[in-house]
């Protein structure tokens, strides 16, 4: 409870401070982390986000333009609607084509939109997750529901003009697991994202709420087993109702995930059935902040990414102002949660300046939080890192998690060794090649390998620039007696010297005097770094210590 009150006070302070800022001043209150999901829902139904044209070449170009915009704004995860309403945007042996691409339901376009989206996301260093609408199967007489009723007549229930899979029929779990297995088997998706994995709001739930949760959880369990048996690194996620349940001091107002629609999403995290959640938190004030804290406090070490209702920025949709979204994004970043935009077109159309703000807010790249719960070993470090002209290259690392596919991240800094824990040092992520063209200059470089679980290797480091005042590194040997340090010269302001091992771990800090006492150090090879008055460091050389026997 103290944490809830503290965050509400922080939110109020943020609002007050932001009101005093000039409208053009970038918002830099919350430091950008190295690990953060920055996502968007790419909606296909009715062409809400894509495609908005019947020309299939124009459709492809439209997606390329949109993905370029997303990449430029720091987005690293695209949730593309792959199963719409028992119709698909890929060739399926189970369900018919959606009509959004060819213009006619059941008719294939000239290309595979899902494969195209995956390929283009990966070219831009972004993850692509297949978004699957589960229980709703569209209008009763539309092609998706019609064909499904013919194949599975006992599986589909009618409510008004709409059709739904019966969550209480055990065959629903089997059928949806088969749909998800087909996607994961045939496509190199990074994630499988479930939507409407709950009782529909129109459904009159006649069983007890615990029994209802049991039915929905059995569907989730079947899908999880199907996905993980195919590719265990594929992230399984869902978009639950934005409020999990009533809190001690805050009511969900009758609409929540666990009680209202039997969607026990926090339990799915605890049981290991889900890797990520994207709760649809399209609210403000007390309907947002306390519930965001609740999601994070019950994340069980998994990744929770609040979905932000930026569609309310559109004057035709709602009354939100940009500062409302800014405040939410800063607070959820403080909670370590990331953010997901609903929907993509409102973001790329820069409604009320949301795209401009997103670019500033996510100005530095971020990696997806690793799936450490999978218990897989990290890859080995790349080797033979070198720079020829402006081409940085390295040799492949070894993946120790049972899959040969590896990605690479590149870091750069004026300091050496390059600190790979700092987000601002990331210059390229999710590379499939073992080389990168970099600007000519005096930066030092580091490269890490990353497996499909998001686990990083140790870094390969390359010294390009040791600093203007140290053209020749000190090389010294000691048998335990003090070693001479180089003169500081006229430009050097260092008061201290840091002794590090060859992995960059600091072992000792000493005053920068004429000689360095090494008597308390173990035998080995070490590097020396100066520490200036402004906190900047430079490597000044190496020394070896070998005690006399």
PDB file of N, CA and C in Angstrom, residues 14 20 33 42 113 116 151 206 262 375-376 444-445 501 534:
ATOM      1  N   UNK A  14       4.915  14.557 -11.194  1.00  0.00           N
ATOM      2  CA  UNK A  14       5.246  14.591 -12.618  1.00  0.00           C
ATOM      3  C   UNK A  14       4.312  15.520 -13.361  1.00  0.00           C
ATOM      4  N   UNK A  20       4.886  22.974 -15.908  1.00  0.00           N
ATOM      5  CA  UNK A  20       5.757  24.149 -15.879  1.00  0.00           C
ATOM      6  C   UNK A  20       6.737  24.186 -17.050  1.00  0.00           C
ATOM      7  N   UNK A  33      16.135   2.548 -20.191  1.00  0.00           N
ATOM      8  CA  UNK A  33      16.815   1.313 -19.768  1.00  0.00           C
ATOM      9  C   UNK A  33      17.344   0.521 -20.952  1.00  0.00           C
ATOM     10  N   UNK A  42      -0.481  -4.053 -34.446  1.00  0.00           N
ATOM     11  CA  UNK A  42      -0.723  -3.769 -35.861  1.00  0.00           C
ATOM     12  C   UNK A  42      -2.016  -4.482 -36.255  1.00  0.00           C
ATOM     13  N   UNK A 113       1.227 -12.187 -46.457  1.00  0.00           N
ATOM     14  CA  UNK A 113       1.430 -11.006 -45.610  1.00  0.00           C
ATOM     15  C   UNK A 113       2.142 -11.294 -44.290  1.00  0.00           C
ATOM     16  N   UNK A 116       5.843 -11.799 -45.034  1.00  0.00           N
ATOM     17  CA  UNK A 116       6.405 -10.506 -45.429  1.00  0.00           C
ATOM     18  C   UNK A 116       6.645  -9.633 -44.201  1.00  0.00           C
ATOM     19  N   UNK A 151     -17.224 -27.639 -40.032  1.00  0.00           N
ATOM     20  CA  UNK A 151     -16.232 -28.614 -39.560  1.00  0.00           C
ATOM     21  C   UNK A 151     -16.466 -29.019 -38.113  1.00  0.00           C
ATOM     22  N   UNK A 206     -22.668 -19.375 -16.639  1.00  0.00           N
ATOM     23  CA  UNK A 206     -23.558 -20.116 -15.729  1.00  0.00           C
ATOM     24  C   UNK A 206     -22.798 -21.014 -14.762  1.00  0.00           C
ATOM     25  N   UNK A 262     -13.208 -14.417 -16.177  1.00  0.00           N
ATOM     26  CA  UNK A 262     -12.499 -15.660 -15.836  1.00  0.00           C
ATOM     27  C   UNK A 262     -11.124 -15.763 -16.510  1.00  0.00           C
ATOM     28  N   UNK A 375      15.953 -21.131 -18.348  1.00  0.00           N
ATOM     29  CA  UNK A 375      17.052 -21.909 -17.790  1.00  0.00           C
ATOM     30  C   UNK A 375      18.078 -22.380 -18.801  1.00  0.00           C
ATOM     31  N   UNK A 376      18.251 -21.630 -19.887  1.00  0.00           N
ATOM     32  CA  UNK A 376      19.206 -22.023 -20.923  1.00  0.00           C
ATOM     33  C   UNK A 376      20.534 -21.296 -20.738  1.00  0.00           C
ATOM     34  N   UNK A 444      35.441   3.231 -29.406  1.00  0.00           N
ATOM     35  CA  UNK A 444      35.782   1.847 -29.150  1.00  0.00           C
ATOM     36  C   UNK A 444      34.508   1.006 -29.280  1.00  0.00           C
ATOM     37  N   UNK A 445      34.682  -0.290 -29.556  1.00  0.00           N
ATOM     38  CA  UNK A 445      33.525  -1.126 -29.862  1.00  0.00           C
ATOM     39  C   UNK A 445      33.490  -2.390 -29.005  1.00  0.00           C
ATOM     40  N   UNK A 501      40.867  -6.242 -13.625  1.00  0.00           N
ATOM     41  CA  UNK A 501      41.276  -7.469 -14.290  1.00  0.00           C
ATOM     42  C   UNK A 501      40.955  -7.341 -15.770  1.00  0.00           C
ATOM     43  N   UNK A 534      35.949  14.575 -13.555  1.00  0.00           N
ATOM     44  CA  UNK A 534      34.562  14.540 -14.023  1.00  0.00           C
ATOM     45  C   UNK A 534      34.030  13.116 -14.144  1.00  0.00           C
TER      46      UNK A 534
END
